[in-house]
PDB file of C-alpha atoms in Angstrom:
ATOM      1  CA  UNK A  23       0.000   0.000   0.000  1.00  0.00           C
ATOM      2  CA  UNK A  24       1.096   3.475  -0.467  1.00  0.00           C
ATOM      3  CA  UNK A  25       0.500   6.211   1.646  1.00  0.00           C
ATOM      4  CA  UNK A  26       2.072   8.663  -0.129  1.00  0.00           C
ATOM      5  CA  UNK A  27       1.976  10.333  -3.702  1.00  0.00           C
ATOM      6  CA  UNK A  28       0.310   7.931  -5.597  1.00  0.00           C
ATOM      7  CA  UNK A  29       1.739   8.748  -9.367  1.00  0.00           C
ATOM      8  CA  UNK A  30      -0.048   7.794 -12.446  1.00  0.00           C
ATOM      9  CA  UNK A  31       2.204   6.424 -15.322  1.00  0.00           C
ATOM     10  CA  UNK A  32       1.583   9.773 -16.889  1.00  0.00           C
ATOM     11  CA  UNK A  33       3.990  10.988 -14.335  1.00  0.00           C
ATOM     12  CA  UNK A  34       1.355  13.421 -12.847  1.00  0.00           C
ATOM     13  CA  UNK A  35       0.672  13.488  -9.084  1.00  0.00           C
ATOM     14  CA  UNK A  36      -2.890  13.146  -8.153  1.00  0.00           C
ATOM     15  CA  UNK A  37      -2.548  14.410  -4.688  1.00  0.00           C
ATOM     16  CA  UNK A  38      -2.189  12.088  -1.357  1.00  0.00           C
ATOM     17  CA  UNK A  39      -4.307   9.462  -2.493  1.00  0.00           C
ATOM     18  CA  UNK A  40      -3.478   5.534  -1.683  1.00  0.00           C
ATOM     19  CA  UNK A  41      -3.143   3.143  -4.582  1.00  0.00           C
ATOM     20  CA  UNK A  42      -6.391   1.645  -2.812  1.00  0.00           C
ATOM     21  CA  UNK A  43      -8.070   5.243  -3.581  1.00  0.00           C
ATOM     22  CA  UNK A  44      -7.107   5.774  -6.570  1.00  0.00           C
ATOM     23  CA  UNK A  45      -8.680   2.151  -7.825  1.00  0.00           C
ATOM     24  CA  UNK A  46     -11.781   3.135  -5.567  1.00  0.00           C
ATOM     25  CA  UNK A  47     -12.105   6.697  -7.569  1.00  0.00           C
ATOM     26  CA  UNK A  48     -11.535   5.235 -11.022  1.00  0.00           C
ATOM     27  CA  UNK A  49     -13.749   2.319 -10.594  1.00  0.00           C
ATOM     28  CA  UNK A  50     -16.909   4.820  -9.553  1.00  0.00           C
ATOM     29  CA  UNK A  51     -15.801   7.079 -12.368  1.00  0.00           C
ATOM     30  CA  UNK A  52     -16.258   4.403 -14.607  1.00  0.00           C
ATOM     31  CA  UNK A  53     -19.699   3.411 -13.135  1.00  0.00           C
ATOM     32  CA  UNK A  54     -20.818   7.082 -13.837  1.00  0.00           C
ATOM     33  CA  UNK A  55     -20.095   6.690 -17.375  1.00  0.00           C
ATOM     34  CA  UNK A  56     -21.689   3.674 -17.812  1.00  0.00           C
ATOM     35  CA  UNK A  57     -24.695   4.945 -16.061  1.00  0.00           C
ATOM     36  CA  UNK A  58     -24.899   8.463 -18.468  1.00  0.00           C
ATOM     37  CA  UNK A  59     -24.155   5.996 -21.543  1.00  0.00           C
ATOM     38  CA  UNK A  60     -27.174   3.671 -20.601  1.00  0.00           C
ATOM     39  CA  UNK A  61     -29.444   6.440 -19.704  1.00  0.00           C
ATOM     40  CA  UNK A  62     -29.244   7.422 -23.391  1.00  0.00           C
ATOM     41  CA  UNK A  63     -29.875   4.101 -24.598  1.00  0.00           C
ATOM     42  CA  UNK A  64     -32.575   3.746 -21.986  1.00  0.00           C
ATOM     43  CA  UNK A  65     -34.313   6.819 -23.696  1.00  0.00           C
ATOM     44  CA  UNK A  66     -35.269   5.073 -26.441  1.00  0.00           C
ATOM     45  CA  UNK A  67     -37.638   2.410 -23.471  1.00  0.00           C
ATOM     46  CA  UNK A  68     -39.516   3.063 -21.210  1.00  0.00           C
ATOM     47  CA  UNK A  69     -36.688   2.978 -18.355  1.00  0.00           C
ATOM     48  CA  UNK A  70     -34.902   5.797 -17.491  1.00  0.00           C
ATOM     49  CA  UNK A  71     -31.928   4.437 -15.776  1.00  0.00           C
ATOM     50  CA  UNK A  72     -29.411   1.551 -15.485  1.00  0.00           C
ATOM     51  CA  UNK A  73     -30.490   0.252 -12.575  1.00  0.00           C
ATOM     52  CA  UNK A  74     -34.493  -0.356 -13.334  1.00  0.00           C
ATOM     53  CA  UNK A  75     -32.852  -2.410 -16.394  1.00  0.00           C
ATOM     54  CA  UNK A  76     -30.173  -4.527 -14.181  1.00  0.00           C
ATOM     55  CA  UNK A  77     -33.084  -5.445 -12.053  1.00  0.00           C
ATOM     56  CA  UNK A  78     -35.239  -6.591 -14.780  1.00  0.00           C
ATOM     57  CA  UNK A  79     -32.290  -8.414 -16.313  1.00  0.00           C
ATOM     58  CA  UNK A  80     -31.648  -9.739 -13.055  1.00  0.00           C
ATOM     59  CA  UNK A  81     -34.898 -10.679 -12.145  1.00  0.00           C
ATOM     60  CA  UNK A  82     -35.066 -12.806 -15.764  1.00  0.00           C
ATOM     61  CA  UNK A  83     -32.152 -14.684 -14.324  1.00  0.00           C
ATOM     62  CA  UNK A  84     -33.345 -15.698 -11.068  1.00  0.00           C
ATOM     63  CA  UNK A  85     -36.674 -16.215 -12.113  1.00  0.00           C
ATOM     64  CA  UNK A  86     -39.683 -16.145  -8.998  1.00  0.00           C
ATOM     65  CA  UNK A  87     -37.695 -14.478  -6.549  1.00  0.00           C
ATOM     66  CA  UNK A  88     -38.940 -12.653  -2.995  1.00  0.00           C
ATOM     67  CA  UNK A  89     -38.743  -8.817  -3.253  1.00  0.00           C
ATOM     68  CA  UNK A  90     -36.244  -9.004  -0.955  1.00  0.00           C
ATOM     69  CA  UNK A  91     -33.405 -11.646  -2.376  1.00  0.00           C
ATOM     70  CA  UNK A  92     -34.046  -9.422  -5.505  1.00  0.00           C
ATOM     71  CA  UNK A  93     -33.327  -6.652  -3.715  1.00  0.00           C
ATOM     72  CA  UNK A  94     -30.066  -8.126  -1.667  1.00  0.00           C
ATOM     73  CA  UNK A  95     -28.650  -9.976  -5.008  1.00  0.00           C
ATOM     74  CA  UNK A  96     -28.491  -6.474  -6.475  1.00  0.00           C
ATOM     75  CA  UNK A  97     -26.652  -5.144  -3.258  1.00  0.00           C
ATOM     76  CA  UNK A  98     -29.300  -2.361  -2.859  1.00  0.00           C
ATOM     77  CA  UNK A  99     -30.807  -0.554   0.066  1.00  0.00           C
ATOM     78  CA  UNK A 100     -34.149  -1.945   1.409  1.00  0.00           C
ATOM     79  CA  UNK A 101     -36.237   1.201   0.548  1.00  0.00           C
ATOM     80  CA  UNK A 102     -34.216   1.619  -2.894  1.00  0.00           C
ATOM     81  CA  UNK A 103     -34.780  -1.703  -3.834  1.00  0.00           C
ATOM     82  CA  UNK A 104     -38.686  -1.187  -3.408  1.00  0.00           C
ATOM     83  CA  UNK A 105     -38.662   2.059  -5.439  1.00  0.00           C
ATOM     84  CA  UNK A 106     -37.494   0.075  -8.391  1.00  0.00           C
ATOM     85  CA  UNK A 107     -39.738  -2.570  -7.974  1.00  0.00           C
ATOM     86  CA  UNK A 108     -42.522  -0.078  -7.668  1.00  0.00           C
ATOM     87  CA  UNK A 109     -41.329   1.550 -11.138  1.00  0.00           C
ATOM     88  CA  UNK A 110     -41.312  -1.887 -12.436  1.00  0.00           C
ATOM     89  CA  UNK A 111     -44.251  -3.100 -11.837  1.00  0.00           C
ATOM     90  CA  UNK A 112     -46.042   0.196 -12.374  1.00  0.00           C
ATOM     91  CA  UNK A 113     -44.949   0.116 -15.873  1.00  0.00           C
ATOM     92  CA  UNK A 114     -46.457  -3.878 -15.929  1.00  0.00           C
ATOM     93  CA  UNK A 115     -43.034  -5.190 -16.768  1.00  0.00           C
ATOM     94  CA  UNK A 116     -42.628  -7.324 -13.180  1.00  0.00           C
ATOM     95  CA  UNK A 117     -45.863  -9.118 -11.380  1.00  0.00           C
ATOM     96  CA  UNK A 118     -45.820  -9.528  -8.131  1.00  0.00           C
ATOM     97  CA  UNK A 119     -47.789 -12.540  -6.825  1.00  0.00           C
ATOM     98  CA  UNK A 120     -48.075 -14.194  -2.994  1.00  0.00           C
ATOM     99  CA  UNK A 121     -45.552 -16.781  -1.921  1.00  0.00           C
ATOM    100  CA  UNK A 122     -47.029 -20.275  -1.307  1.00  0.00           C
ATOM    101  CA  UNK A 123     -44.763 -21.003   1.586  1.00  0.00           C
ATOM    102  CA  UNK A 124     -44.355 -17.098   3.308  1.00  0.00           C
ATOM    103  CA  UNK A 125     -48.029 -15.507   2.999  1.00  0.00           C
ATOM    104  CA  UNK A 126     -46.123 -12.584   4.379  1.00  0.00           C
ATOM    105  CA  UNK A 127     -43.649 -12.418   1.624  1.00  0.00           C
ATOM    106  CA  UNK A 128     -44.205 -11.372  -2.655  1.00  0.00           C
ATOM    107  CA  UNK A 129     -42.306 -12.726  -5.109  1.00  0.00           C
ATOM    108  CA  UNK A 130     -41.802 -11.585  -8.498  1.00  0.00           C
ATOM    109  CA  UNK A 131     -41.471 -12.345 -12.308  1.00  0.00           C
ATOM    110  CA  UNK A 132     -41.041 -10.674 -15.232  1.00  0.00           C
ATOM    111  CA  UNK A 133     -43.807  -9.581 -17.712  1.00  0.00           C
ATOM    112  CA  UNK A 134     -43.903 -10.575 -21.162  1.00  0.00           C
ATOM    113  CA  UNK A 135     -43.470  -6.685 -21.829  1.00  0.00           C
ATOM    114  CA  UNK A 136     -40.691  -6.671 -19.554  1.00  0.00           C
ATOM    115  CA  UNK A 137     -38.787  -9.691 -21.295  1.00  0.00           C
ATOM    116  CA  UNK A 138     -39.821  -7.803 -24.592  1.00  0.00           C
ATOM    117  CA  UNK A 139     -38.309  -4.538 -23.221  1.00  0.00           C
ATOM    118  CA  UNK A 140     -34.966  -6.607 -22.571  1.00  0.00           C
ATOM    119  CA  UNK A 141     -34.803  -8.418 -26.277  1.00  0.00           C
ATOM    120  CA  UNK A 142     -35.301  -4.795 -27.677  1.00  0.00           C
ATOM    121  CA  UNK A 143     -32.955  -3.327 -25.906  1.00  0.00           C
ATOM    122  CA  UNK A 144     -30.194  -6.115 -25.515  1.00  0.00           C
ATOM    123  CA  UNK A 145     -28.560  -4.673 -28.249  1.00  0.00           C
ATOM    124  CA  UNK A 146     -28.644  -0.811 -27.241  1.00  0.00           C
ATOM    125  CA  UNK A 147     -26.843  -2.084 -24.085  1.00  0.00           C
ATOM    126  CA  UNK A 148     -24.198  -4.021 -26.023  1.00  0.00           C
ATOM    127  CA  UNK A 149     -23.567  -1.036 -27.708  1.00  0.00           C
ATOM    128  CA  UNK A 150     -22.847   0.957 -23.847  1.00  0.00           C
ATOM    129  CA  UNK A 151     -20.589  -2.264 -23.325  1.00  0.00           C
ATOM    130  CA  UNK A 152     -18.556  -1.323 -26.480  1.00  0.00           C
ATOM    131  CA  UNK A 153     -18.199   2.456 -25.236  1.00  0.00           C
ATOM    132  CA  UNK A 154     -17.495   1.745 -21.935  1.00  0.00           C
ATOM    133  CA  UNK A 155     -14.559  -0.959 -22.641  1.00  0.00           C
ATOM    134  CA  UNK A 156     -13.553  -1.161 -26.698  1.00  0.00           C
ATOM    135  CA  UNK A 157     -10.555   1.298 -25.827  1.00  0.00           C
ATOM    136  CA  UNK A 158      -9.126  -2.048 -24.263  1.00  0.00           C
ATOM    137  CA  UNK A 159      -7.477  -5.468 -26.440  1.00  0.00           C
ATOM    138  CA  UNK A 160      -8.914  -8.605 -25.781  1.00  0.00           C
ATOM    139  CA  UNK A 161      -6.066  -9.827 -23.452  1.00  0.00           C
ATOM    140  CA  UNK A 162      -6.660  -6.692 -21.232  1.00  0.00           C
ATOM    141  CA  UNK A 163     -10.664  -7.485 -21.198  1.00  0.00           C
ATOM    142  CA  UNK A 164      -9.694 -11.152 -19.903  1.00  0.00           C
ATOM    143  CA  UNK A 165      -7.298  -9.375 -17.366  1.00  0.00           C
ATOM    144  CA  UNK A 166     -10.254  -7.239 -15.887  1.00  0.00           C
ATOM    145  CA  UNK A 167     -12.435  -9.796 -15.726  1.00  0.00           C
ATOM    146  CA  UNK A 168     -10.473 -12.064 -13.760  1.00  0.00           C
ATOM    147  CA  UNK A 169      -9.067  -9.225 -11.178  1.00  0.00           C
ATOM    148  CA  UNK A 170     -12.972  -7.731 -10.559  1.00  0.00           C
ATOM    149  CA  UNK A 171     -14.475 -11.194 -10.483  1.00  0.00           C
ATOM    150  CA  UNK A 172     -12.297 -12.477  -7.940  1.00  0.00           C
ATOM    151  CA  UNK A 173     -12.802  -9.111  -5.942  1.00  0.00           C
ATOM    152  CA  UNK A 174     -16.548  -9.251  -6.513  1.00  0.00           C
ATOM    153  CA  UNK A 175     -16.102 -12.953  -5.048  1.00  0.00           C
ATOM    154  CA  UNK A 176     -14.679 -11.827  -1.766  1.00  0.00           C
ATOM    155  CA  UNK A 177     -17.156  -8.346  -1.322  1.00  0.00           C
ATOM    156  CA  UNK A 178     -20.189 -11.124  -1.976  1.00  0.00           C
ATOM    157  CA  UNK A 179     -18.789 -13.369   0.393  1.00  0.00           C
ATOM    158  CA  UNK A 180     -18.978 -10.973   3.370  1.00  0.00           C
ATOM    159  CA  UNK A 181     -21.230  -8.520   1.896  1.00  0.00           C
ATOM    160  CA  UNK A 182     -24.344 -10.132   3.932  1.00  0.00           C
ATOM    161  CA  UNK A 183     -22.284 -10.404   7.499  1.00  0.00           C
ATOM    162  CA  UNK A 184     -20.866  -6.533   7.369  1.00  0.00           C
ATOM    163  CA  UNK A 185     -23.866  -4.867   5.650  1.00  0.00           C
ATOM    164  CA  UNK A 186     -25.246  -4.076   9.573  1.00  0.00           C
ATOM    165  CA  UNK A 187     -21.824  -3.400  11.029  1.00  0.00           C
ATOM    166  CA  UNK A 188     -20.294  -0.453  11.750  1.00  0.00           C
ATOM    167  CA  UNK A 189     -17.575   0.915   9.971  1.00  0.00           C
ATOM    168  CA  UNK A 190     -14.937  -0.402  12.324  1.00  0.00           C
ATOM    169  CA  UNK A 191     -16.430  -3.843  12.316  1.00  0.00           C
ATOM    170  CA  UNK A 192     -16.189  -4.349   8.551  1.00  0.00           C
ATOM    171  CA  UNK A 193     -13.024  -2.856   7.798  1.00  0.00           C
ATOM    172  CA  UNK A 194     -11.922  -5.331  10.936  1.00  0.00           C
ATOM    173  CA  UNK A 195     -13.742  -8.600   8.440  1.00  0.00           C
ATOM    174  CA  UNK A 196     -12.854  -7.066   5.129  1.00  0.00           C
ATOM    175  CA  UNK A 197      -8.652  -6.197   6.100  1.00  0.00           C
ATOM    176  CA  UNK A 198      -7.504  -8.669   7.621  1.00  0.00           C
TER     177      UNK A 198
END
């Protein structure tokens, strides 16, 4: 770790930032342009942001969920989560139905408009993919897929056990 002058390969200092920050700043910069890319695309549907469509994309995967492992497989806030799925199902792309087992509990599917929404839009969001990472080869793509899976693998891991701690108490779990 470096806790000093972290210096890009540009040769330009970018202030006292770790090596840890700088990844940390990049990686949310990078989020932010995926997230202005898509809400173009989006434009053209009847979603206005990235993370209505993950959660319909999502919800396609895991089929009937409950609200809430939707909600917790996307690593959202409770109340967050809920707004989506409001927004969803207010524009009859999810249905919410009772749970056999949990009469307290909802689960959810996807519409037929909602898995027509995806197959029309699939390729608008291939397109953001392309923007977001054709400046890199092939080799490079591999490269970053293997480093953020593996660190994806370890934040899921504990992501459930620190998501009530405090501050202290995860950093404690999550740097050892």
């Amino acid at each position: 770790m470096f806790g000093f002058y972290f210096e890009r390969l540009s040769g330009k200092k970018t202030g006292f930032i770790t090596i840890n920050g700088q990844l940390a700043s990049l990686t949310g910069k990078l989020s932010k342009y995926a997230s202005f890319y898509s809400k173009k695309a989006l434009e053209k549907f009847s979603l206005n942001n990235i993370e209505d469509w993950v959660y319909l994309m999502r919800l396609r995967e895991m089929g009937t969920p409950k609200k809430s492992e939707l909600i917790y497989d996307m690593i959202s806030e409770f109340p967050s989560g809920i707004d989506v799925i409001k927004r969803l199902v207010k524009l009859n792309l999810v249905a919410e139905f009772p749970d056999v087992e949990d009469k307290r509990s909802k689960r959810l599917k996807i519409t037929e408009s909602g898995l027509e929404l995806l197959i029309k839009s699939l390729p608008w969001m291939e397109k953001i993919s392309d923007m977001a990472f054709n400046q890199l080869q092939d080799p490079e793509k591999v490269l970053l897929i293997e480093l953020l899976d593996r660190l994806n693998t370890f934040h899921k891991t504990h992501y459930m056990n620190v998501r009530t701690s405090s501050i202290e108490e995860a950093y404690e779990v999550l740097v050892k």
